[in-house]
């Protein structure tokens, strides 16, 4: 009887704990079934697609989720498995991740997407890896100014001479850039350099300038590295103060003015001397004529008498 009384509470306790576990299992069963459903693996591609990319080229990684379910978001990963974006911009079933090719961009990339259900993220498996190979861009050209001056003024003309290190046969285009972006693009053929004539219209033309060229590689035009920038400084006039040193805005213009002042001063000096000597000669002549006229008059009025003794 005592044993029976002890067994009954034990059995009741076990049944109670099993019922609680069963209830919790039934609550988690829909979520477990959702996780158990395998989401289709996303498809990763590159646009445009090339076997080799060159530094400076733009490429977009495109992740496609092959499902009709509502997507909660996408993630992209680099060759080390590190997530390279927090929230990729996406529309419906596709997400894009844009990058500019550099040597550090070489490697394999993957992507994944996820659903949101019951406040939780349900991730897909990652896509198959996509490999990007990046090579150095063609060597940079050299940009020079002709004439080379410290300061330019409105009305001046400057030749922006872009010299290419590559074979002239390969170069198909040259581009000039200003601080504001692309300035001008010119098609060329069989030239070792190209000179663009820049007319200075005002101080707005001040800034840095650079150039680059395009060569055909792998059936497409590839841009070289940009040249080192050259500085164009435009000022209307006056003097530039750099610390304790005062620099004339237009040294050539100053020399021209000094030359004109010297020439003009010499002209007035010589003409003044001529006028002065002419005046002195005329004055002397007038004095001599006046003296002669006075003598003649005195002789008429007072005739000279000669007395003989």
PDB file of C-alpha atoms in Angstrom:
ATOM      1  CA  UNK A   1       0.000   0.000   0.000  1.00  0.00           C
ATOM      2  CA  UNK A   2       2.815   2.351   0.844  1.00  0.00           C
ATOM      3  CA  UNK A   3       4.617   1.486  -2.416  1.00  0.00           C
ATOM      4  CA  UNK A   4       1.442   2.120  -4.420  1.00  0.00           C
ATOM      5  CA  UNK A   5       1.049   5.510  -2.853  1.00  0.00           C
ATOM      6  CA  UNK A   6       4.606   6.407  -3.783  1.00  0.00           C
ATOM      7  CA  UNK A   7       4.408   5.156  -7.403  1.00  0.00           C
ATOM      8  CA  UNK A   8       1.226   7.017  -8.302  1.00  0.00           C
ATOM      9  CA  UNK A   9       2.699  10.550  -7.699  1.00  0.00           C
ATOM     10  CA  UNK A  10       5.867   9.561  -9.545  1.00  0.00           C
ATOM     11  CA  UNK A  11       3.926   8.394 -12.600  1.00  0.00           C
ATOM     12  CA  UNK A  12       1.806  11.529 -12.523  1.00  0.00           C
ATOM     13  CA  UNK A  13       4.929  13.696 -12.407  1.00  0.00           C
ATOM     14  CA  UNK A  14       6.456  11.892 -15.369  1.00  0.00           C
ATOM     15  CA  UNK A  15       3.260  12.151 -17.404  1.00  0.00           C
ATOM     16  CA  UNK A  16       3.012  15.848 -16.586  1.00  0.00           C
ATOM     17  CA  UNK A  17       6.596  16.557 -17.742  1.00  0.00           C
ATOM     18  CA  UNK A  18       6.069  14.541 -20.928  1.00  0.00           C
ATOM     19  CA  UNK A  19       2.880  16.460 -21.684  1.00  0.00           C
ATOM     20  CA  UNK A  20       4.703  19.769 -21.260  1.00  0.00           C
ATOM     21  CA  UNK A  21       7.502  18.633 -23.573  1.00  0.00           C
ATOM     22  CA  UNK A  22       4.982  17.399 -26.135  1.00  0.00           C
ATOM     23  CA  UNK A  23       3.142  20.727 -26.053  1.00  0.00           C
ATOM     24  CA  UNK A  24       6.388  22.662 -26.573  1.00  0.00           C
ATOM     25  CA  UNK A  25       7.360  20.348 -29.422  1.00  0.00           C
ATOM     26  CA  UNK A  26       4.008  20.855 -31.145  1.00  0.00           C
ATOM     27  CA  UNK A  27       4.454  24.646 -30.863  1.00  0.00           C
ATOM     28  CA  UNK A  28       7.898  24.509 -32.468  1.00  0.00           C
ATOM     29  CA  UNK A  29       6.882  22.010 -35.131  1.00  0.00           C
ATOM     30  CA  UNK A  30       5.707  24.619 -37.767  1.00  0.00           C
ATOM     31  CA  UNK A  31       8.930  26.597 -37.329  1.00  0.00           C
ATOM     32  CA  UNK A  32      11.009  23.440 -37.542  1.00  0.00           C
ATOM     33  CA  UNK A  33       9.177  22.418 -40.678  1.00  0.00           C
ATOM     34  CA  UNK A  34       9.848  25.922 -42.156  1.00  0.00           C
ATOM     35  CA  UNK A  35      13.584  25.630 -41.448  1.00  0.00           C
ATOM     36  CA  UNK A  36      13.550  22.117 -42.838  1.00  0.00           C
ATOM     37  CA  UNK A  37      12.247  23.363 -46.158  1.00  0.00           C
ATOM     38  CA  UNK A  38      15.334  23.869 -48.329  1.00  0.00           C
ATOM     39  CA  UNK A  39      15.335  27.263 -50.080  1.00  0.00           C
ATOM     40  CA  UNK A  40      16.638  27.285 -53.656  1.00  0.00           C
ATOM     41  CA  UNK A  41      20.301  28.260 -53.899  1.00  0.00           C
ATOM     42  CA  UNK A  42      20.768  31.797 -55.310  1.00  0.00           C
ATOM     43  CA  UNK A  43      22.583  32.443 -58.585  1.00  0.00           C
ATOM     44  CA  UNK A  44      25.484  34.934 -58.616  1.00  0.00           C
ATOM     45  CA  UNK A  45      26.665  36.608 -61.842  1.00  0.00           C
ATOM     46  CA  UNK A  46      28.715  39.621 -62.947  1.00  0.00           C
ATOM     47  CA  UNK A  47      27.630  42.450 -65.257  1.00  0.00           C
ATOM     48  CA  UNK A  48      29.450  42.954 -67.534  1.00  0.00           C
ATOM     49  CA  UNK A  49      31.059  39.531 -67.586  1.00  0.00           C
ATOM     50  CA  UNK A  50      34.753  39.325 -68.580  1.00  0.00           C
ATOM     51  CA  UNK A  51      37.449  36.762 -68.015  1.00  0.00           C
ATOM     52  CA  UNK A  52      39.757  39.536 -66.826  1.00  0.00           C
ATOM     53  CA  UNK A  53      38.976  42.997 -65.458  1.00  0.00           C
ATOM     54  CA  UNK A  54      41.335  45.972 -65.354  1.00  0.00           C
ATOM     55  CA  UNK A  55      41.767  48.394 -62.499  1.00  0.00           C
ATOM     56  CA  UNK A  56      39.241  51.201 -62.650  1.00  0.00           C
ATOM     57  CA  UNK A  57      36.546  49.235 -64.488  1.00  0.00           C
ATOM     58  CA  UNK A  58      33.089  49.074 -62.939  1.00  0.00           C
ATOM     59  CA  UNK A  59      31.401  45.718 -62.340  1.00  0.00           C
ATOM     60  CA  UNK A  60      28.112  44.810 -60.675  1.00  0.00           C
ATOM     61  CA  UNK A  61      27.582  41.535 -58.795  1.00  0.00           C
ATOM     62  CA  UNK A  62      24.021  40.318 -59.378  1.00  0.00           C
ATOM     63  CA  UNK A  63      22.382  37.889 -56.932  1.00  0.00           C
ATOM     64  CA  UNK A  64      19.162  36.185 -58.086  1.00  0.00           C
ATOM     65  CA  UNK A  65      16.833  34.338 -55.700  1.00  0.00           C
ATOM     66  CA  UNK A  66      14.989  31.631 -57.692  1.00  0.00           C
ATOM     67  CA  UNK A  67      11.861  31.594 -55.531  1.00  0.00           C
ATOM     68  CA  UNK A  68       8.425  33.152 -55.559  1.00  0.00           C
ATOM     69  CA  UNK A  69       8.422  33.793 -51.828  1.00  0.00           C
ATOM     70  CA  UNK A  70       8.846  37.274 -50.385  1.00  0.00           C
ATOM     71  CA  UNK A  71      12.519  38.094 -49.910  1.00  0.00           C
ATOM     72  CA  UNK A  72      13.658  39.780 -46.725  1.00  0.00           C
ATOM     73  CA  UNK A  73      17.110  40.769 -47.982  1.00  0.00           C
ATOM     74  CA  UNK A  74      20.446  39.739 -49.502  1.00  0.00           C
ATOM     75  CA  UNK A  75      24.047  39.477 -48.331  1.00  0.00           C
ATOM     76  CA  UNK A  76      27.302  39.350 -50.334  1.00  0.00           C
ATOM     77  CA  UNK A  77      30.570  37.794 -49.158  1.00  0.00           C
ATOM     78  CA  UNK A  78      34.163  38.134 -50.354  1.00  0.00           C
ATOM     79  CA  UNK A  79      36.853  35.498 -50.813  1.00  0.00           C
ATOM     80  CA  UNK A  80      37.569  35.334 -47.082  1.00  0.00           C
ATOM     81  CA  UNK A  81      33.908  34.730 -46.278  1.00  0.00           C
ATOM     82  CA  UNK A  82      33.523  38.200 -44.787  1.00  0.00           C
ATOM     83  CA  UNK A  83      30.233  39.971 -45.397  1.00  0.00           C
ATOM     84  CA  UNK A  84      30.962  42.974 -47.604  1.00  0.00           C
ATOM     85  CA  UNK A  85      27.638  44.750 -47.211  1.00  0.00           C
ATOM     86  CA  UNK A  86      25.165  45.194 -44.424  1.00  0.00           C
ATOM     87  CA  UNK A  87      22.060  45.672 -46.538  1.00  0.00           C
ATOM     88  CA  UNK A  88      22.279  45.243 -50.291  1.00  0.00           C
ATOM     89  CA  UNK A  89      19.833  47.225 -52.372  1.00  0.00           C
ATOM     90  CA  UNK A  90      17.406  44.848 -54.015  1.00  0.00           C
ATOM     91  CA  UNK A  91      14.204  44.813 -56.011  1.00  0.00           C
ATOM     92  CA  UNK A  92      11.883  41.795 -55.889  1.00  0.00           C
ATOM     93  CA  UNK A  93      14.146  38.782 -56.409  1.00  0.00           C
ATOM     94  CA  UNK A  94      17.411  40.455 -57.465  1.00  0.00           C
ATOM     95  CA  UNK A  95      20.120  42.380 -55.612  1.00  0.00           C
ATOM     96  CA  UNK A  96      23.089  44.331 -57.026  1.00  0.00           C
ATOM     97  CA  UNK A  97      26.427  45.071 -55.411  1.00  0.00           C
ATOM     98  CA  UNK A  98      28.525  47.560 -57.444  1.00  0.00           C
ATOM     99  CA  UNK A  99      32.276  47.834 -57.114  1.00  0.00           C
ATOM    100  CA  UNK A 100      35.265  49.402 -58.880  1.00  0.00           C
ATOM    101  CA  UNK A 101      37.877  46.835 -59.821  1.00  0.00           C
ATOM    102  CA  UNK A 102      41.184  47.000 -57.961  1.00  0.00           C
ATOM    103  CA  UNK A 103      43.916  44.442 -57.411  1.00  0.00           C
ATOM    104  CA  UNK A 104      42.371  43.783 -53.994  1.00  0.00           C
ATOM    105  CA  UNK A 105      39.099  42.904 -55.748  1.00  0.00           C
ATOM    106  CA  UNK A 106      40.552  39.703 -57.212  1.00  0.00           C
ATOM    107  CA  UNK A 107      39.040  36.584 -55.673  1.00  0.00           C
ATOM    108  CA  UNK A 108      35.821  34.617 -55.265  1.00  0.00           C
ATOM    109  CA  UNK A 109      32.473  36.029 -54.203  1.00  0.00           C
ATOM    110  CA  UNK A 110      29.240  34.426 -52.960  1.00  0.00           C
ATOM    111  CA  UNK A 111      25.791  35.652 -51.995  1.00  0.00           C
ATOM    112  CA  UNK A 112      22.710  34.507 -50.091  1.00  0.00           C
ATOM    113  CA  UNK A 113      19.189  35.703 -49.405  1.00  0.00           C
ATOM    114  CA  UNK A 114      16.844  35.283 -46.479  1.00  0.00           C
ATOM    115  CA  UNK A 115      13.145  35.247 -45.667  1.00  0.00           C
ATOM    116  CA  UNK A 116      11.465  36.809 -42.666  1.00  0.00           C
ATOM    117  CA  UNK A 117       8.868  34.687 -40.891  1.00  0.00           C
ATOM    118  CA  UNK A 118       7.550  35.094 -37.371  1.00  0.00           C
ATOM    119  CA  UNK A 119      10.141  37.826 -36.790  1.00  0.00           C
ATOM    120  CA  UNK A 120      13.058  35.559 -37.613  1.00  0.00           C
ATOM    121  CA  UNK A 121      15.387  35.325 -40.608  1.00  0.00           C
ATOM    122  CA  UNK A 122      15.392  32.108 -42.574  1.00  0.00           C
ATOM    123  CA  UNK A 123      18.647  32.075 -44.618  1.00  0.00           C
ATOM    124  CA  UNK A 124      19.282  30.274 -47.864  1.00  0.00           C
ATOM    125  CA  UNK A 125      22.477  28.451 -48.638  1.00  0.00           C
ATOM    126  CA  UNK A 126      25.187  30.486 -50.301  1.00  0.00           C
ATOM    127  CA  UNK A 127      25.537  30.619 -54.069  1.00  0.00           C
ATOM    128  CA  UNK A 128      28.272  28.931 -55.984  1.00  0.00           C
ATOM    129  CA  UNK A 129      31.427  31.096 -55.924  1.00  0.00           C
ATOM    130  CA  UNK A 130      32.022  33.636 -58.697  1.00  0.00           C
ATOM    131  CA  UNK A 131      35.675  34.392 -59.502  1.00  0.00           C
ATOM    132  CA  UNK A 132      36.900  37.872 -60.486  1.00  0.00           C
ATOM    133  CA  UNK A 133      40.396  38.377 -61.913  1.00  0.00           C
ATOM    134  CA  UNK A 134      41.760  41.931 -61.907  1.00  0.00           C
ATOM    135  CA  UNK A 135      44.922  43.137 -63.652  1.00  0.00           C
ATOM    136  CA  UNK A 136      46.714  46.474 -63.543  1.00  0.00           C
ATOM    137  CA  UNK A 137      45.423  49.202 -65.849  1.00  0.00           C
ATOM    138  CA  UNK A 138      47.658  50.427 -68.719  1.00  0.00           C
ATOM    139  CA  UNK A 139      50.481  52.752 -67.626  1.00  0.00           C
ATOM    140  CA  UNK A 140      49.567  56.379 -66.987  1.00  0.00           C
ATOM    141  CA  UNK A 141      50.428  59.059 -69.586  1.00  0.00           C
ATOM    142  CA  UNK A 142      52.328  62.272 -68.889  1.00  0.00           C
ATOM    143  CA  UNK A 143      50.563  65.647 -68.936  1.00  0.00           C
ATOM    144  CA  UNK A 144      52.404  68.959 -69.388  1.00  0.00           C
ATOM    145  CA  UNK A 145      51.474  72.606 -69.980  1.00  0.00           C
ATOM    146  CA  UNK A 146      52.710  74.807 -72.799  1.00  0.00           C
ATOM    147  CA  UNK A 147      53.505  77.533 -71.953  1.00  0.00           C
ATOM    148  CA  UNK A 148      54.415  76.666 -68.388  1.00  0.00           C
ATOM    149  CA  UNK A 149      53.583  79.632 -66.156  1.00  0.00           C
ATOM    150  CA  UNK A 150      52.912  80.170 -62.500  1.00  0.00           C
ATOM    151  CA  UNK A 151      49.842  82.296 -63.212  1.00  0.00           C
ATOM    152  CA  UNK A 152      47.575  82.671 -66.244  1.00  0.00           C
ATOM    153  CA  UNK A 153      45.078  85.384 -67.065  1.00  0.00           C
ATOM    154  CA  UNK A 154      41.840  85.524 -69.100  1.00  0.00           C
ATOM    155  CA  UNK A 155      42.549  85.432 -72.815  1.00  0.00           C
ATOM    156  CA  UNK A 156      45.611  83.166 -72.496  1.00  0.00           C
ATOM    157  CA  UNK A 157      45.765  79.881 -74.414  1.00  0.00           C
ATOM    158  CA  UNK A 158      47.292  76.751 -72.860  1.00  0.00           C
ATOM    159  CA  UNK A 159      48.207  73.532 -74.654  1.00  0.00           C
ATOM    160  CA  UNK A 160      47.487  70.466 -72.495  1.00  0.00           C
ATOM    161  CA  UNK A 161      49.996  67.980 -73.942  1.00  0.00           C
ATOM    162  CA  UNK A 162      49.166  64.344 -73.098  1.00  0.00           C
ATOM    163  CA  UNK A 163      52.030  61.963 -74.006  1.00  0.00           C
ATOM    164  CA  UNK A 164      51.373  58.207 -74.233  1.00  0.00           C
ATOM    165  CA  UNK A 165      53.803  55.445 -73.196  1.00  0.00           C
ATOM    166  CA  UNK A 166      52.072  52.764 -75.289  1.00  0.00           C
ATOM    167  CA  UNK A 167      52.310  52.003 -78.978  1.00  0.00           C
ATOM    168  CA  UNK A 168      50.431  54.609 -81.056  1.00  0.00           C
ATOM    169  CA  UNK A 169      48.583  51.875 -82.937  1.00  0.00           C
ATOM    170  CA  UNK A 170      46.809  50.703 -79.771  1.00  0.00           C
ATOM    171  CA  UNK A 171      45.500  54.085 -78.610  1.00  0.00           C
ATOM    172  CA  UNK A 172      42.012  54.949 -79.791  1.00  0.00           C
ATOM    173  CA  UNK A 173      40.890  57.763 -77.518  1.00  0.00           C
ATOM    174  CA  UNK A 174      42.211  60.382 -75.085  1.00  0.00           C
ATOM    175  CA  UNK A 175      40.278  62.013 -72.275  1.00  0.00           C
ATOM    176  CA  UNK A 176      40.997  65.183 -70.315  1.00  0.00           C
ATOM    177  CA  UNK A 177      39.635  65.696 -66.822  1.00  0.00           C
ATOM    178  CA  UNK A 178      39.098  68.802 -64.709  1.00  0.00           C
ATOM    179  CA  UNK A 179      38.135  69.187 -61.058  1.00  0.00           C
ATOM    180  CA  UNK A 180      34.498  69.106 -62.106  1.00  0.00           C
ATOM    181  CA  UNK A 181      34.859  65.697 -63.800  1.00  0.00           C
ATOM    182  CA  UNK A 182      35.213  64.685 -67.420  1.00  0.00           C
ATOM    183  CA  UNK A 183      36.179  67.718 -69.503  1.00  0.00           C
ATOM    184  CA  UNK A 184      36.570  66.392 -73.049  1.00  0.00           C
ATOM    185  CA  UNK A 185      36.956  63.112 -74.951  1.00  0.00           C
ATOM    186  CA  UNK A 186      38.779  63.020 -78.310  1.00  0.00           C
ATOM    187  CA  UNK A 187      39.203  60.076 -80.718  1.00  0.00           C
ATOM    188  CA  UNK A 188      42.806  59.667 -81.911  1.00  0.00           C
ATOM    189  CA  UNK A 189      44.687  57.349 -84.242  1.00  0.00           C
ATOM    190  CA  UNK A 190      48.381  56.553 -84.652  1.00  0.00           C
ATOM    191  CA  UNK A 191      49.707  59.378 -82.462  1.00  0.00           C
ATOM    192  CA  UNK A 192      52.254  59.392 -79.638  1.00  0.00           C
ATOM    193  CA  UNK A 193      50.696  62.421 -77.960  1.00  0.00           C
ATOM    194  CA  UNK A 194      47.786  64.790 -78.253  1.00  0.00           C
ATOM    195  CA  UNK A 195      47.570  68.498 -77.451  1.00  0.00           C
ATOM    196  CA  UNK A 196      44.305  70.099 -76.392  1.00  0.00           C
ATOM    197  CA  UNK A 197      44.128  73.893 -76.618  1.00  0.00           C
ATOM    198  CA  UNK A 198      42.494  75.377 -73.539  1.00  0.00           C
ATOM    199  CA  UNK A 199      41.378  79.010 -73.735  1.00  0.00           C
ATOM    200  CA  UNK A 200      41.325  80.734 -70.358  1.00  0.00           C
ATOM    201  CA  UNK A 201      38.056  82.625 -69.929  1.00  0.00           C
ATOM    202  CA  UNK A 202      38.172  83.436 -66.231  1.00  0.00           C
ATOM    203  CA  UNK A 203      39.082  82.354 -62.727  1.00  0.00           C
ATOM    204  CA  UNK A 204      36.620  79.444 -63.035  1.00  0.00           C
ATOM    205  CA  UNK A 205      39.257  77.706 -65.194  1.00  0.00           C
ATOM    206  CA  UNK A 206      41.587  77.469 -62.195  1.00  0.00           C
ATOM    207  CA  UNK A 207      42.125  73.950 -60.883  1.00  0.00           C
ATOM    208  CA  UNK A 208      43.866  70.650 -61.529  1.00  0.00           C
ATOM    209  CA  UNK A 209      43.834  68.869 -64.890  1.00  0.00           C
ATOM    210  CA  UNK A 210      44.738  65.288 -65.834  1.00  0.00           C
ATOM    211  CA  UNK A 211      44.430  62.970 -68.813  1.00  0.00           C
ATOM    212  CA  UNK A 212      44.082  59.277 -69.693  1.00  0.00           C
ATOM    213  CA  UNK A 213      43.922  57.206 -72.862  1.00  0.00           C
ATOM    214  CA  UNK A 214      42.026  54.123 -74.050  1.00  0.00           C
ATOM    215  CA  UNK A 215      43.520  51.016 -75.635  1.00  0.00           C
ATOM    216  CA  UNK A 216      41.776  47.954 -76.995  1.00  0.00           C
ATOM    217  CA  UNK A 217      42.219  44.880 -74.779  1.00  0.00           C
ATOM    218  CA  UNK A 218      40.156  41.704 -75.009  1.00  0.00           C
ATOM    219  CA  UNK A 219      37.944  43.275 -77.701  1.00  0.00           C
ATOM    220  CA  UNK A 220      36.952  46.250 -75.539  1.00  0.00           C
ATOM    221  CA  UNK A 221      38.373  49.722 -74.795  1.00  0.00           C
ATOM    222  CA  UNK A 222      40.276  49.838 -71.508  1.00  0.00           C
ATOM    223  CA  UNK A 223      41.192  53.106 -69.812  1.00  0.00           C
ATOM    224  CA  UNK A 224      44.712  53.727 -68.575  1.00  0.00           C
ATOM    225  CA  UNK A 225      45.635  55.124 -65.204  1.00  0.00           C
ATOM    226  CA  UNK A 226      45.246  58.885 -64.990  1.00  0.00           C
ATOM    227  CA  UNK A 227      48.256  61.107 -65.386  1.00  0.00           C
ATOM    228  CA  UNK A 228      49.579  63.179 -62.542  1.00  0.00           C
ATOM    229  CA  UNK A 229      47.594  66.370 -62.186  1.00  0.00           C
ATOM    230  CA  UNK A 230      48.886  69.737 -63.340  1.00  0.00           C
ATOM    231  CA  UNK A 231      47.704  72.948 -61.719  1.00  0.00           C
ATOM    232  CA  UNK A 232      46.350  75.904 -63.676  1.00  0.00           C
ATOM    233  CA  UNK A 233      46.027  79.103 -61.645  1.00  0.00           C
ATOM    234  CA  UNK A 234      44.056  81.967 -63.160  1.00  0.00           C
ATOM    235  CA  UNK A 235      43.939  85.478 -61.716  1.00  0.00           C
ATOM    236  CA  UNK A 236      42.645  88.690 -63.217  1.00  0.00           C
ATOM    237  CA  UNK A 237      45.406  90.882 -61.819  1.00  0.00           C
ATOM    238  CA  UNK A 238      47.137  92.278 -58.731  1.00  0.00           C
ATOM    239  CA  UNK A 239      49.684  90.586 -56.539  1.00  0.00           C
ATOM    240  CA  UNK A 240      49.665  87.256 -54.746  1.00  0.00           C
ATOM    241  CA  UNK A 241      50.831  87.164 -51.142  1.00  0.00           C
ATOM    242  CA  UNK A 242      52.271  83.801 -50.045  1.00  0.00           C
ATOM    243  CA  UNK A 243      53.309  84.255 -46.435  1.00  0.00           C
ATOM    244  CA  UNK A 244      56.078  86.843 -46.285  1.00  0.00           C
ATOM    245  CA  UNK A 245      56.893  86.518 -49.957  1.00  0.00           C
ATOM    246  CA  UNK A 246      55.061  88.730 -52.428  1.00  0.00           C
ATOM    247  CA  UNK A 247      54.780  87.367 -55.939  1.00  0.00           C
ATOM    248  CA  UNK A 248      53.592  89.400 -58.909  1.00  0.00           C
ATOM    249  CA  UNK A 249      50.597  87.902 -60.635  1.00  0.00           C
ATOM    250  CA  UNK A 250      51.938  88.605 -64.100  1.00  0.00           C
ATOM    251  CA  UNK A 251      55.754  88.911 -64.132  1.00  0.00           C
ATOM    252  CA  UNK A 252      55.868  89.068 -67.921  1.00  0.00           C
ATOM    253  CA  UNK A 253      53.176  91.730 -67.928  1.00  0.00           C
ATOM    254  CA  UNK A 254      55.128  93.738 -65.323  1.00  0.00           C
ATOM    255  CA  UNK A 255      58.290  93.641 -67.449  1.00  0.00           C
ATOM    256  CA  UNK A 256      56.280  94.852 -70.433  1.00  0.00           C
ATOM    257  CA  UNK A 257      54.953  97.803 -68.439  1.00  0.00           C
ATOM    258  CA  UNK A 258      58.451  98.684 -67.189  1.00  0.00           C
ATOM    259  CA  UNK A 259      59.729  98.616 -70.767  1.00  0.00           C
ATOM    260  CA  UNK A 260      56.917 100.898 -71.889  1.00  0.00           C
ATOM    261  CA  UNK A 261      57.588 103.314 -69.019  1.00  0.00           C
ATOM    262  CA  UNK A 262      61.306 103.453 -69.867  1.00  0.00           C
ATOM    263  CA  UNK A 263      60.651 104.008 -73.565  1.00  0.00           C
ATOM    264  CA  UNK A 264      57.973 106.604 -72.855  1.00  0.00           C
ATOM    265  CA  UNK A 265      60.184 108.396 -70.329  1.00  0.00           C
ATOM    266  CA  UNK A 266      63.095 108.459 -72.779  1.00  0.00           C
ATOM    267  CA  UNK A 267      60.833 109.893 -75.465  1.00  0.00           C
ATOM    268  CA  UNK A 268      59.624 112.717 -73.250  1.00  0.00           C
ATOM    269  CA  UNK A 269      63.150 113.398 -71.951  1.00  0.00           C
ATOM    270  CA  UNK A 270      64.671 113.678 -75.447  1.00  0.00           C
ATOM    271  CA  UNK A 271      61.822 115.814 -76.733  1.00  0.00           C
ATOM    272  CA  UNK A 272      62.019 117.998 -73.639  1.00  0.00           C
ATOM    273  CA  UNK A 273      65.738 118.558 -74.167  1.00  0.00           C
ATOM    274  CA  UNK A 274      65.164 119.416 -77.827  1.00  0.00           C
ATOM    275  CA  UNK A 275      62.449 121.872 -76.883  1.00  0.00           C
ATOM    276  CA  UNK A 276      64.672 123.399 -74.179  1.00  0.00           C
ATOM    277  CA  UNK A 277      67.667 123.936 -76.494  1.00  0.00           C
ATOM    278  CA  UNK A 278      65.431 125.254 -79.273  1.00  0.00           C
ATOM    279  CA  UNK A 279      63.870 127.677 -76.841  1.00  0.00           C
ATOM    280  CA  UNK A 280      67.312 128.832 -75.666  1.00  0.00           C
ATOM    281  CA  UNK A 281      68.508 129.383 -79.248  1.00  0.00           C
ATOM    282  CA  UNK A 282      65.391 131.317 -80.156  1.00  0.00           C
ATOM    283  CA  UNK A 283      65.733 133.423 -77.018  1.00  0.00           C
ATOM    284  CA  UNK A 284      69.353 134.200 -77.844  1.00  0.00           C
ATOM    285  CA  UNK A 285      68.460 135.153 -81.409  1.00  0.00           C
ATOM    286  CA  UNK A 286      65.723 137.464 -80.162  1.00  0.00           C
ATOM    287  CA  UNK A 287      68.140 139.132 -77.785  1.00  0.00           C
ATOM    288  CA  UNK A 288      70.716 139.674 -80.531  1.00  0.00           C
ATOM    289  CA  UNK A 289      68.127 141.171 -82.894  1.00  0.00           C
ATOM    290  CA  UNK A 290      66.785 143.414 -80.127  1.00  0.00           C
ATOM    291  CA  UNK A 291      70.263 144.658 -79.307  1.00  0.00           C
ATOM    292  CA  UNK A 292      71.003 145.392 -82.976  1.00  0.00           C
ATOM    293  CA  UNK A 293      67.725 147.285 -83.408  1.00  0.00           C
ATOM    294  CA  UNK A 294      68.461 149.374 -80.302  1.00  0.00           C
ATOM    295  CA  UNK A 295      71.919 150.369 -81.587  1.00  0.00           C
ATOM    296  CA  UNK A 296      70.555 151.421 -84.954  1.00  0.00           C
ATOM    297  CA  UNK A 297      67.918 153.574 -83.322  1.00  0.00           C
ATOM    298  CA  UNK A 298      70.428 155.277 -81.067  1.00  0.00           C
ATOM    299  CA  UNK A 299      72.651 156.062 -84.024  1.00  0.00           C
ATOM    300  CA  UNK A 300      69.766 157.742 -85.821  1.00  0.00           C
ATOM    301  CA  UNK A 301      68.633 159.787 -82.880  1.00  0.00           C
ATOM    302  CA  UNK A 302      72.088 160.738 -81.674  1.00  0.00           C
ATOM    303  CA  UNK A 303      74.474 161.052 -84.651  1.00  0.00           C
ATOM    304  CA  UNK A 304      78.103 160.799 -83.860  1.00  0.00           C
ATOM    305  CA  UNK A 305      79.869 164.177 -84.191  1.00  0.00           C
ATOM    306  CA  UNK A 306      83.549 164.293 -85.020  1.00  0.00           C
ATOM    307  CA  UNK A 307      85.386 167.398 -83.983  1.00  0.00           C
ATOM    308  CA  UNK A 308      88.556 168.453 -85.665  1.00  0.00           C
ATOM    309  CA  UNK A 309      90.893 170.696 -83.938  1.00  0.00           C
TER     310      UNK A 309
END
